[in-house]
CSV table of C-alpha atoms in Angstrom, one decimal:
chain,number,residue,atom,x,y,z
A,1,UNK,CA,-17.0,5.8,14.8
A,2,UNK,CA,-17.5,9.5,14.4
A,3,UNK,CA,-16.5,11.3,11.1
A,4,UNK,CA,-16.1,14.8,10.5
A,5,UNK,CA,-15.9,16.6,7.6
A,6,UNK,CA,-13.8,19.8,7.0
A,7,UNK,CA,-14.3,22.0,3.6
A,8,UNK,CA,-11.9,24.7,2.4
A,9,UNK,CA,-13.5,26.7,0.1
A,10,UNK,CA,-14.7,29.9,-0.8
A,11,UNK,CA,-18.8,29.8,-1.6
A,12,UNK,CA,-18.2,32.9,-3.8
A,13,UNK,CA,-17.2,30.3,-6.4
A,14,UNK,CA,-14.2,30.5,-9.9
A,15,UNK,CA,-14.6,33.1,-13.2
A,16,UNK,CA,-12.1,34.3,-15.5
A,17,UNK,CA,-12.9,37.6,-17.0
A,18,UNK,CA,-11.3,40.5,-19.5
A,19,UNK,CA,-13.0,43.4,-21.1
A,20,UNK,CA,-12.0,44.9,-24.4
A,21,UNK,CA,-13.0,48.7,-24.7
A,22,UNK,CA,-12.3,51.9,-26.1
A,23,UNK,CA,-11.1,54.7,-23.9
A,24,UNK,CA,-9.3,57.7,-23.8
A,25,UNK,CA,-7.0,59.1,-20.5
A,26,UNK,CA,-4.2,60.8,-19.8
A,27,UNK,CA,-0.9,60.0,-18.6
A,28,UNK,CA,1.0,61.4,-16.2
A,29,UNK,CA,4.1,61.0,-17.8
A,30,UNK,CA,3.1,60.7,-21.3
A,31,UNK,CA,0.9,61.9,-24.4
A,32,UNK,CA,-2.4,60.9,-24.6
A,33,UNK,CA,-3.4,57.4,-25.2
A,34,UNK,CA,-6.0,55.0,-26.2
A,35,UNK,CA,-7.0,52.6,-23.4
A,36,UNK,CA,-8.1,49.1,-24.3
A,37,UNK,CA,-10.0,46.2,-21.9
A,38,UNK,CA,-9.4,42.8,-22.8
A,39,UNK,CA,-11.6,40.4,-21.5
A,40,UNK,CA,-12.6,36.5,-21.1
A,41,UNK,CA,-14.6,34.3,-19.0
A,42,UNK,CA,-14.6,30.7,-17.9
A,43,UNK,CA,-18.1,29.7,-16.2
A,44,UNK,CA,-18.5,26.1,-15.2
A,45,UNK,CA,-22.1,25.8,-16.8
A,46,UNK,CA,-24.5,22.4,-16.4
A,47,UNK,CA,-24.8,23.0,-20.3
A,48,UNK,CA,-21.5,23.0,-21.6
A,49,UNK,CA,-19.4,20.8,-18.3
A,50,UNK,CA,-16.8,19.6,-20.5
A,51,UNK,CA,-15.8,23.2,-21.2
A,52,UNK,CA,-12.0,23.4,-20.0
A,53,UNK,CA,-11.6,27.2,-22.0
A,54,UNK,CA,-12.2,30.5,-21.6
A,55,UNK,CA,-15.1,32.5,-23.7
A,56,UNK,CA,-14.0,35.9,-25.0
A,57,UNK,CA,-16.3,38.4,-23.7
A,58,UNK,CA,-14.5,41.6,-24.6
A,59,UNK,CA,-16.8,44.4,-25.8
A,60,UNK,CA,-15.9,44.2,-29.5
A,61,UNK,CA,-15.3,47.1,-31.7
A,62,UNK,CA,-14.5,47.3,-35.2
A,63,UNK,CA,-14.8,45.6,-37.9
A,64,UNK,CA,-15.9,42.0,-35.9
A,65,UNK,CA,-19.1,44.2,-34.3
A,66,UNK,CA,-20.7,44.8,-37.4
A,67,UNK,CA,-21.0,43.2,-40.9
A,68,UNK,CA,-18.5,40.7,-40.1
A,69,UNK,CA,-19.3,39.8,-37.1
A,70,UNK,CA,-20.1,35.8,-38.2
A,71,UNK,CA,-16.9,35.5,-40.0
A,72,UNK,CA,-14.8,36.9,-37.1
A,73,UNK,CA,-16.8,34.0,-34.9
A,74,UNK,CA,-16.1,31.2,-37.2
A,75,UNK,CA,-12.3,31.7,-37.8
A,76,UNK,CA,-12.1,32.3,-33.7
A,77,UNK,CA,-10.7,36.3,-33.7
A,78,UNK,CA,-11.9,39.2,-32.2
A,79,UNK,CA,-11.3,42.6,-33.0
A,80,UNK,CA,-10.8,46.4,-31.3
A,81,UNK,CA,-10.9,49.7,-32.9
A,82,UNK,CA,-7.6,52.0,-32.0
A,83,UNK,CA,-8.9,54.9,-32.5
A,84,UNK,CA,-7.0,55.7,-35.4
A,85,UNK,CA,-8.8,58.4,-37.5
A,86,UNK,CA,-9.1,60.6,-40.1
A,87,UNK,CA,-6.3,62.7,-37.7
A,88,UNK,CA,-4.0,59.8,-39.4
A,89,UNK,CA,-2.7,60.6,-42.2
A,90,UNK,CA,0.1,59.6,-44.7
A,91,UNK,CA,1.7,61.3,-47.9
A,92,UNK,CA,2.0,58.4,-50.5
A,93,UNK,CA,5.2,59.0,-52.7
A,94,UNK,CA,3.9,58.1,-56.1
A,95,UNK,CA,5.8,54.6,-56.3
A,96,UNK,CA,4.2,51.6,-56.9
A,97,UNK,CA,6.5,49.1,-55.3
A,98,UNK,CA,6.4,47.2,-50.9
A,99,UNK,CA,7.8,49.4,-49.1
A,100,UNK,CA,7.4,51.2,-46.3
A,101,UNK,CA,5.9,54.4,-48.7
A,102,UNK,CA,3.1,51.9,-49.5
A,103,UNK,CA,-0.1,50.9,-47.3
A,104,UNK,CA,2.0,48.9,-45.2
A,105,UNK,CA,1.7,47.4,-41.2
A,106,UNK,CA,4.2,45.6,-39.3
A,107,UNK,CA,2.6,43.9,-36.7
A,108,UNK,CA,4.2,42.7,-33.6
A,109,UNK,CA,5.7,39.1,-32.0
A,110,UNK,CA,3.0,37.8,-29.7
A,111,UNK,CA,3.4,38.9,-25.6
A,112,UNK,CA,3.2,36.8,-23.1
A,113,UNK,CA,1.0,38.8,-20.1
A,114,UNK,CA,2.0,38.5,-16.7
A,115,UNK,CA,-1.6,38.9,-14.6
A,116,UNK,CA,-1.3,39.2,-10.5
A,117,UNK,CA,-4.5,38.7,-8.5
A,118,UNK,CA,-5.4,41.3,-5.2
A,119,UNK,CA,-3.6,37.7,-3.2
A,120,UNK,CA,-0.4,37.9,-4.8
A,121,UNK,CA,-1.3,34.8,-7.6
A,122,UNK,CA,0.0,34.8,-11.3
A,123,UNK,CA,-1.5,33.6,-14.4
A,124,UNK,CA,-0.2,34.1,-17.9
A,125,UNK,CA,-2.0,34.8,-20.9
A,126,UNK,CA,-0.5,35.2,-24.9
A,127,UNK,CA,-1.7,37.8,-26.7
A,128,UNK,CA,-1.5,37.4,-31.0
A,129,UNK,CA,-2.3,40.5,-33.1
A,130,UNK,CA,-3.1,38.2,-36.0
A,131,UNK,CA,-4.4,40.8,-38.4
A,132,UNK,CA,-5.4,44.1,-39.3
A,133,UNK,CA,-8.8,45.9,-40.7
A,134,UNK,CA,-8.7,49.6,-42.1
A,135,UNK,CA,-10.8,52.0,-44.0
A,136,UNK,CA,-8.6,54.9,-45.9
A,137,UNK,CA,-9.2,57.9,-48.5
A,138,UNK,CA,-8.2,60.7,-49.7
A,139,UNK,CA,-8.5,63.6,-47.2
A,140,UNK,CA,-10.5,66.1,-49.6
A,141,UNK,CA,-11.7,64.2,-52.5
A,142,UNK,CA,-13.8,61.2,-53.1
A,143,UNK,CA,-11.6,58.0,-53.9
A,144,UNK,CA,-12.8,57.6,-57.2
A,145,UNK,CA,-10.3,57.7,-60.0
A,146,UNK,CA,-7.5,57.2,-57.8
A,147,UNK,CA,-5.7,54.2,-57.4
A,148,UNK,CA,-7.3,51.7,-55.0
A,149,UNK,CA,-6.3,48.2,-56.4
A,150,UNK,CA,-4.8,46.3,-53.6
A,151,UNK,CA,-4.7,42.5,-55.5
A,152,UNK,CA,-0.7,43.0,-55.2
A,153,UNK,CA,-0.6,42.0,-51.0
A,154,UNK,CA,3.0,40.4,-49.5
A,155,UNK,CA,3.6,39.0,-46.6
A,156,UNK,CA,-0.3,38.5,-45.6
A,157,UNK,CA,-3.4,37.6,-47.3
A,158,UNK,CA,-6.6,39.5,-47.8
A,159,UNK,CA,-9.7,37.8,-46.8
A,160,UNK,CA,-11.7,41.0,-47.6
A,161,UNK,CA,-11.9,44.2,-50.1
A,162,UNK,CA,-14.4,46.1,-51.5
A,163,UNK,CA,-14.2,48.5,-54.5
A,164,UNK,CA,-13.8,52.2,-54.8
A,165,UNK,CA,-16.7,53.7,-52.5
A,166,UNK,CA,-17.2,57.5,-52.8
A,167,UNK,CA,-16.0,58.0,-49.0
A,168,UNK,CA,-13.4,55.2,-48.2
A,169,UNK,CA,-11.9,51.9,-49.0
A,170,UNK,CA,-11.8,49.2,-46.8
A,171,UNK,CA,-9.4,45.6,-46.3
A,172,UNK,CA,-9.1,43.4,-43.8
A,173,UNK,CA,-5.9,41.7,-43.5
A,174,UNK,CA,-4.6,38.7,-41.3
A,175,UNK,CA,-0.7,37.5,-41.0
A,176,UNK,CA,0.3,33.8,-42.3
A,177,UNK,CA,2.0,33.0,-39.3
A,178,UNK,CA,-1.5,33.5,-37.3
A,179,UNK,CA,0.5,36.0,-35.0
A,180,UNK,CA,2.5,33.0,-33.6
A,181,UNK,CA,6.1,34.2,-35.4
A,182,UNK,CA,8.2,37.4,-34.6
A,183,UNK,CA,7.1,40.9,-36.2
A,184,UNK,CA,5.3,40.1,-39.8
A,185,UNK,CA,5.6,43.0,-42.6
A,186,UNK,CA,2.3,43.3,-44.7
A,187,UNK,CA,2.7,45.8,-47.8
A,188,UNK,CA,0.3,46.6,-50.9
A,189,UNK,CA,2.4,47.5,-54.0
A,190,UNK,CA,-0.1,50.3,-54.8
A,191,UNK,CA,0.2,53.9,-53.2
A,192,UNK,CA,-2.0,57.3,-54.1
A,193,UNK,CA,0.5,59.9,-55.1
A,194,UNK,CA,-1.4,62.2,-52.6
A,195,UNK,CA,-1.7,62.7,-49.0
A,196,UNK,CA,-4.2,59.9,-48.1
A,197,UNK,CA,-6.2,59.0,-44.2
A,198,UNK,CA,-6.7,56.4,-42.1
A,199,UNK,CA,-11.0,56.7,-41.4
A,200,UNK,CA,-10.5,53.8,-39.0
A,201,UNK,CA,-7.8,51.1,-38.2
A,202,UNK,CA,-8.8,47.6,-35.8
A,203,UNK,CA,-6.2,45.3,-34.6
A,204,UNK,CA,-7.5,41.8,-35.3
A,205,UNK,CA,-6.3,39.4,-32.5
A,206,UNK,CA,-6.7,35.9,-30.9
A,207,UNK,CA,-6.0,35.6,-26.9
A,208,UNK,CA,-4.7,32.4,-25.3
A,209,UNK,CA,-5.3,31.9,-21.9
A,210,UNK,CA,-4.4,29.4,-19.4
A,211,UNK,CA,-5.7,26.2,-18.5
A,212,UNK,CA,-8.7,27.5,-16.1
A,213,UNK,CA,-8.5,24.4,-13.4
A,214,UNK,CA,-4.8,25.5,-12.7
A,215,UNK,CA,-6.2,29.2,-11.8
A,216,UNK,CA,-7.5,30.5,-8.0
A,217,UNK,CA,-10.2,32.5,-7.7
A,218,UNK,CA,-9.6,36.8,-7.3
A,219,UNK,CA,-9.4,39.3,-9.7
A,220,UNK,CA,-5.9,39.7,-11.8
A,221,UNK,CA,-4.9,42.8,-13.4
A,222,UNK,CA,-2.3,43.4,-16.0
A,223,UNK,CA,-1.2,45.6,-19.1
A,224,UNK,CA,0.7,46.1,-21.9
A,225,UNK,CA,1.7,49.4,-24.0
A,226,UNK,CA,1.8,48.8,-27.7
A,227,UNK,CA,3.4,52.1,-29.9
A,228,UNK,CA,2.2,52.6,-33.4
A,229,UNK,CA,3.5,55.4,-35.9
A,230,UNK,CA,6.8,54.9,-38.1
A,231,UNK,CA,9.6,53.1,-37.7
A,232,UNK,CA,10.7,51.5,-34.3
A,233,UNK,CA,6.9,51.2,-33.6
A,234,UNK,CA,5.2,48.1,-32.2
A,235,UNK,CA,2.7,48.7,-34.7
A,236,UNK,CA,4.8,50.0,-37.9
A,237,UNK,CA,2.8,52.0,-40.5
A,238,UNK,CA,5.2,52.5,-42.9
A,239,UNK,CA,6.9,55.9,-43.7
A,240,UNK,CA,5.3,58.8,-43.7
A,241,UNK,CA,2.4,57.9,-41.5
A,242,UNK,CA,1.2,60.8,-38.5
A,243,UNK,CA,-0.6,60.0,-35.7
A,244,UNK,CA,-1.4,62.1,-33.0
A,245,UNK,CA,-1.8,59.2,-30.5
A,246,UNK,CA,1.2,57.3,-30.7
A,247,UNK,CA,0.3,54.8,-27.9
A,248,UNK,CA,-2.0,51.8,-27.3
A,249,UNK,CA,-2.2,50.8,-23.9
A,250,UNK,CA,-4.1,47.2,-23.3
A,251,UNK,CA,-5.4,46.4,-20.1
A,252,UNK,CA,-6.4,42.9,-18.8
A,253,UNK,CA,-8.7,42.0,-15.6
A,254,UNK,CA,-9.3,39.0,-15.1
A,255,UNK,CA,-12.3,37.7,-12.6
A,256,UNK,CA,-12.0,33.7,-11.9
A,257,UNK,CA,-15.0,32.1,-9.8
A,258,UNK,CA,-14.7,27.9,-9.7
A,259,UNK,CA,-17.2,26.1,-8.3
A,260,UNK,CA,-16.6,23.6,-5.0
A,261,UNK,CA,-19.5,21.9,-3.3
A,262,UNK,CA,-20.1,19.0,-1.1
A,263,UNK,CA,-23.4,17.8,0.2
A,264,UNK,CA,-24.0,14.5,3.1
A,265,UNK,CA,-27.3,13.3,3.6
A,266,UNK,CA,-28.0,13.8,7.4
A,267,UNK,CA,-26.5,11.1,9.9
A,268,UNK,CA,-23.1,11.0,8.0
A,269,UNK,CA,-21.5,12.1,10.9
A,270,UNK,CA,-21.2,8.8,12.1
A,271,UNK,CA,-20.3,5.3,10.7
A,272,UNK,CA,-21.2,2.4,12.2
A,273,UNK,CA,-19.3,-0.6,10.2
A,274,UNK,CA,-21.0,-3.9,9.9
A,275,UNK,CA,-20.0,-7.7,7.9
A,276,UNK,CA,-20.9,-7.5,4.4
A,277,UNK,CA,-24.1,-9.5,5.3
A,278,UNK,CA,-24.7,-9.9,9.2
A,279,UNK,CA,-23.5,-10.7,12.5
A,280,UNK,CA,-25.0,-14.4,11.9
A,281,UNK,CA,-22.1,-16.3,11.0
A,282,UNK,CA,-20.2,-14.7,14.2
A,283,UNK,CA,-23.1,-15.2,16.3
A,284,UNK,CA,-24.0,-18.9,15.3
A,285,UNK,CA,-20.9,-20.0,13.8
A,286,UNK,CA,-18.4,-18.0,15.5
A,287,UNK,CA,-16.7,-17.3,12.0
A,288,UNK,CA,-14.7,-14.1,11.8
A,289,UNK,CA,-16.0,-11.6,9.2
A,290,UNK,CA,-13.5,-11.0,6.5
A,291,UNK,CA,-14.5,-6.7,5.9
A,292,UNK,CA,-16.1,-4.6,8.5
A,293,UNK,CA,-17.6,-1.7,6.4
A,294,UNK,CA,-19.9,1.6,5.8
A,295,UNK,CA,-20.3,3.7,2.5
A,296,UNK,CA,-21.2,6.9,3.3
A,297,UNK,CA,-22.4,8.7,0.3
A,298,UNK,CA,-22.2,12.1,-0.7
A,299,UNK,CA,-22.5,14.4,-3.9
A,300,UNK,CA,-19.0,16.3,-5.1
A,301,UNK,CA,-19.3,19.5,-7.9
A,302,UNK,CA,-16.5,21.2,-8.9
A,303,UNK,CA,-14.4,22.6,-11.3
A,304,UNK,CA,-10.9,23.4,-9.8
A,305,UNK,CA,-8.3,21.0,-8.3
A,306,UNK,CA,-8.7,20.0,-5.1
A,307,UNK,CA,-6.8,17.9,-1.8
A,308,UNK,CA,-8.4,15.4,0.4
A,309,UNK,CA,-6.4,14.4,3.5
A,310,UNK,CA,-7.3,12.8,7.2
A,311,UNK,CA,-7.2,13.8,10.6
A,312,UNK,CA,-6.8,11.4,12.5
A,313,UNK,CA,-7.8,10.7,16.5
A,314,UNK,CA,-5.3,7.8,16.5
A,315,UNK,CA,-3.2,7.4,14.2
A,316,UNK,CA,-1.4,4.0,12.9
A,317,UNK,CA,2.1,3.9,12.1
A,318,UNK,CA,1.9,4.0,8.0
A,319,UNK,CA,-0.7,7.2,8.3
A,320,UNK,CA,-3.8,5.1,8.7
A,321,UNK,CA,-6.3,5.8,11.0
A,322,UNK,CA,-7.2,3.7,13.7
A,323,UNK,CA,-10.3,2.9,16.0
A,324,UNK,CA,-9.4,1.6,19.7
A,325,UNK,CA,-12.0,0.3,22.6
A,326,UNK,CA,-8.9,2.0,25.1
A,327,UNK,CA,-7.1,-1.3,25.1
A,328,UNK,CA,-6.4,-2.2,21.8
A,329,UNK,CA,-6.2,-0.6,18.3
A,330,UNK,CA,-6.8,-1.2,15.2
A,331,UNK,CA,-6.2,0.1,11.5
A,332,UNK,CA,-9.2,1.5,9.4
A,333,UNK,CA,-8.7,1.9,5.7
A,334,UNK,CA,-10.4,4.6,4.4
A,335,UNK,CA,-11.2,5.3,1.0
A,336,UNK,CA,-12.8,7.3,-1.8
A,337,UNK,CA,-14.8,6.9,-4.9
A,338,UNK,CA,-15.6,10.0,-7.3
A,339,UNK,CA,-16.2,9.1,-10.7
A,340,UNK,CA,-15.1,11.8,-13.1
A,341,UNK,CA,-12.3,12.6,-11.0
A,342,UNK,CA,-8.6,11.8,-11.3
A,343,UNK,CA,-6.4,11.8,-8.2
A,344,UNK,CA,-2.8,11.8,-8.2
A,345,UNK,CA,-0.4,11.4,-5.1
A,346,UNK,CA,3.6,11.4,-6.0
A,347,UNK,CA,3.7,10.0,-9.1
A,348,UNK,CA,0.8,8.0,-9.2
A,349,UNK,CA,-2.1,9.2,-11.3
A,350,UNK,CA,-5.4,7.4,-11.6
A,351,UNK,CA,-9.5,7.8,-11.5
A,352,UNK,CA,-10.5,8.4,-7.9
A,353,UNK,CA,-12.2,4.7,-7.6
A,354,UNK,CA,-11.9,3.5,-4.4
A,355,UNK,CA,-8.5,5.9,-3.8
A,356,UNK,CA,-7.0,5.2,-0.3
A,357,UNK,CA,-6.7,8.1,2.0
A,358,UNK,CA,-4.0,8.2,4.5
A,359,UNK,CA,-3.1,11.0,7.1
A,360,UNK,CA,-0.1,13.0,5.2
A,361,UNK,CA,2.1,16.2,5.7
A,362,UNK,CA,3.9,15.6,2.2
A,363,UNK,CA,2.6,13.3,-0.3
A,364,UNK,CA,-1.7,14.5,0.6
A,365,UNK,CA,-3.7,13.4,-3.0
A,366,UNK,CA,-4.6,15.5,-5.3
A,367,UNK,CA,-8.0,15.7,-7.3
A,368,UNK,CA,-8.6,17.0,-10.4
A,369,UNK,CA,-12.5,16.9,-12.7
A,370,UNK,CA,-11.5,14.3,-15.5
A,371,UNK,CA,-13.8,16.4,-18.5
A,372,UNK,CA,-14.0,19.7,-17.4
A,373,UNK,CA,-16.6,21.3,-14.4
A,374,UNK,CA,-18.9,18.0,-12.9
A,375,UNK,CA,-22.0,18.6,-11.3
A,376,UNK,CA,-23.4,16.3,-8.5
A,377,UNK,CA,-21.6,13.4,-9.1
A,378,UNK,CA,-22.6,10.3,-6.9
A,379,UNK,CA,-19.4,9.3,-4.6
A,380,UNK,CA,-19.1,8.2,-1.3
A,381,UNK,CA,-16.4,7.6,1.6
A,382,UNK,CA,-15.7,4.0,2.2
A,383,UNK,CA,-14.4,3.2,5.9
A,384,UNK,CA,-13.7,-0.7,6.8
A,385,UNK,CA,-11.6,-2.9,8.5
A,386,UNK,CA,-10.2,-6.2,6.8
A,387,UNK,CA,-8.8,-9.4,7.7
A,388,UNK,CA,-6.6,-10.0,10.7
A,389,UNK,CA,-7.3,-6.8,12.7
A,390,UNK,CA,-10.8,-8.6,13.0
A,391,UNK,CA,-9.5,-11.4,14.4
A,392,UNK,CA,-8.4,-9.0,17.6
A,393,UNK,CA,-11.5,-7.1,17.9
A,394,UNK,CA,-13.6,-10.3,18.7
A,395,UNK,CA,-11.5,-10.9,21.1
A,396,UNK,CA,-13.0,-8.0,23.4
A,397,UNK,CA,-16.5,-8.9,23.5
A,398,UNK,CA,-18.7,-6.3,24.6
A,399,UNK,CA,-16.6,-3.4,23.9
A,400,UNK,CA,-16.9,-0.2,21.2
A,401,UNK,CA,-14.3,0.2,19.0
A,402,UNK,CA,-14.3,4.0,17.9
A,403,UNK,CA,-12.7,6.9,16.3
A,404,UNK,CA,-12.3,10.5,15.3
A,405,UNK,CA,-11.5,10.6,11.3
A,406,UNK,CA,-11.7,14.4,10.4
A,407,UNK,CA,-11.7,14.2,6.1
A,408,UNK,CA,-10.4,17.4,4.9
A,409,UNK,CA,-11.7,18.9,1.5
A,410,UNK,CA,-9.0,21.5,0.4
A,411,UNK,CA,-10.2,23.0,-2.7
A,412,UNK,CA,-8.3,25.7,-5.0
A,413,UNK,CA,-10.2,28.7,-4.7
């Protein structure tokens, strides 16, 4: 019985990937604006193979590139500078009180980001801007002596301050709904009685991307335009507030590269079934073997979902394949065992442990790696014939039974 083997794949392999940078360009159709990358990555590594997430590898900016680095890391955010300046500025109004006069940020519902690959696939990603981090002082005098007390927070917490410094002041701040609710006012009840400025501002966010075995490879591309200023913004100031640059514009690209790979030790083109022991209790006691059979072995990595179907030279009424000497034929069951992968077909779900194969238009299984990317795993193809179908063979002594079984490999790439 021959056996051939048909892989789908692309070589080039799956990875995810977004870059978060700080730009500047110019609109055709609008003012200027600050241009963002947002980036993340999903390599299946030998290291880490139960990995099933995406790493963040955005170029950070702001306040999680520097001294806070190790605190951004352990509570999972990243940040980007805005580019929000010293041009920013704001005239308090004296009153100590919320509102909108105050040091104040509303900060937007979370997006959901439509991304579109160069082959016409979509993926979706949510964006959370879970918090903010700002330096500010007065525009032509150091800050001390004026009012810089910002204990009095609603409607967020601070999880850093520092004191007066001679040049600026600086908070970070991050939302109690973790950027999962609608828009999310944060106010101090202090405000300078003086025209004040923004030295830097970093939105503070968390990205939540897809699950990367349900994504193809390609490159996806998408954006989203965040306003900031007064009122009606996405990001919301406060009163008061003027900034030259009243738009944020996000970008995402997103590079996906799985990992699909088969290897066959040499001579697994063919299959030559035999008893489970010998020929002898045929041959001396004319006893019919119960299983005609050959394993062929093989080594499966991958990361993404994947199909395995037949092809078959004849072809047996419920999808089997079948082997023939030109005057009868018979029905081969065919079957597959990979460990560390689950297979499902209609509504059946199950570890691929000795999963039959049939030849199918409409109901062809469905593999998918159990914990995340596997690497090598020992599996093999199990052809055999059983039971009565034996009983017919022996009857045509000196005759080859034999068959074309094509096994097709359709991976998600």
């Amino acid at each position: 019985m021959n056996i051939k083997l048909l892989v789908k794949y692309n070589p080039a392999g799956l990875v995810l990937f977004m870059v978060l940078m700080v730009g500047q360009l110019v609109w055709q159709a609008s003012a200027q604006a600050t241009s963002i990358i947002i980036s993340a990555e999903f390599t299946p590594s030998r290291n880490n193979p139960n990995n099933k997430t995406f790493t963040n590898t955005s170029r950070l900016t702001g306040v999680c590139s520097n001294t806070h680095a190790a605190w951004c890391q352990a509570n999972n955010v990243f940040s980007v500078a805005t580019g929000v300046s010293s041009e920013s500025t704001k005239m308090g109004n004296g009153v100590t009180d919320h509102g909108r006069g105050s040091i104040y940020f509303d900060m937007p519902e979370q997006r959901i980001i439509t991304v579109t690959s160069d082959a016409g696939e979509v993926a979706t990603l949510n964006l959370r801007i879970t918090g903010m981090a700002f330096r500010y002082g007065h525009t032509d005098l150091p800050v001390d002596g004026w009012r810089s007390d910002t204990s009095d927070l609603r409607g967020c917490r601070e999880v850093f301050g520092n004191l007066n410094v001679t040049n600026s002041i600086m908070r970070i701040i991050m939302r109690n709904d973790n950027g999962a609710g609608g828009c999310s006012s944060c106010s101090y009840g202090m405000l300078a009685d003086r025209e004040f400025e923004y030295h830097g501002l970093d939105i503070i966010y968390e990205l939540e991307t897809p699950e990367p075995l349900n994504i193809k490879n390609g490159i996806y591309r998408g954006a989203s335009t965040y306003t900031r200023g007064g009122l009606g913004r996405d990001l919301d100031m406060g009163d008061g507030v003027n900034i030259p640059d009243p738009y944020l514009n996000i970008h995402f690209e997103l590079t996906v590269n799985h990992i699909f790979a088969l290897e066959f030790p040499p001579g697994s083109e063919t299959a030559i079934l035999q008893p489970l022991g010998d020929w002898s209790q045929w041959t001396d006691y004319k006893k019919v073997p119960a299983t005609l059979r050959k394993d062929q072995h093989f080594t499966v990595s991958g990361s993404t979902n994947f199909s395995v179907n037949l092809n078959c030279e004849y072809l047996m009424p419920d999808g089997r394949c079948g082997i023939s000497n030109g005057v009868s034929t018979v029905p081969l069951d065919v079957a597959i065992t990979m460990p560390g992968f689950l297979g499902r077909a209609d509504l059946g779900f199950a570890e691929a442990l000795n999963y039959p194969l049939t030849q199918s238009f409409t109901h062809v299984p469905r593999f998918s790696p159990k914990d995340g990317a596997t690497f090598q795993r020992r599996s093999y193809l199990r052809f055999e014939v059983n039971g009565d179908p034996i009983k017919e063979m022996v009857t045509h002594p000196g005759t080859q039974y034999k068959g074309r079984v094509t096994v097709i490999f359709d991976a998600d790439m």
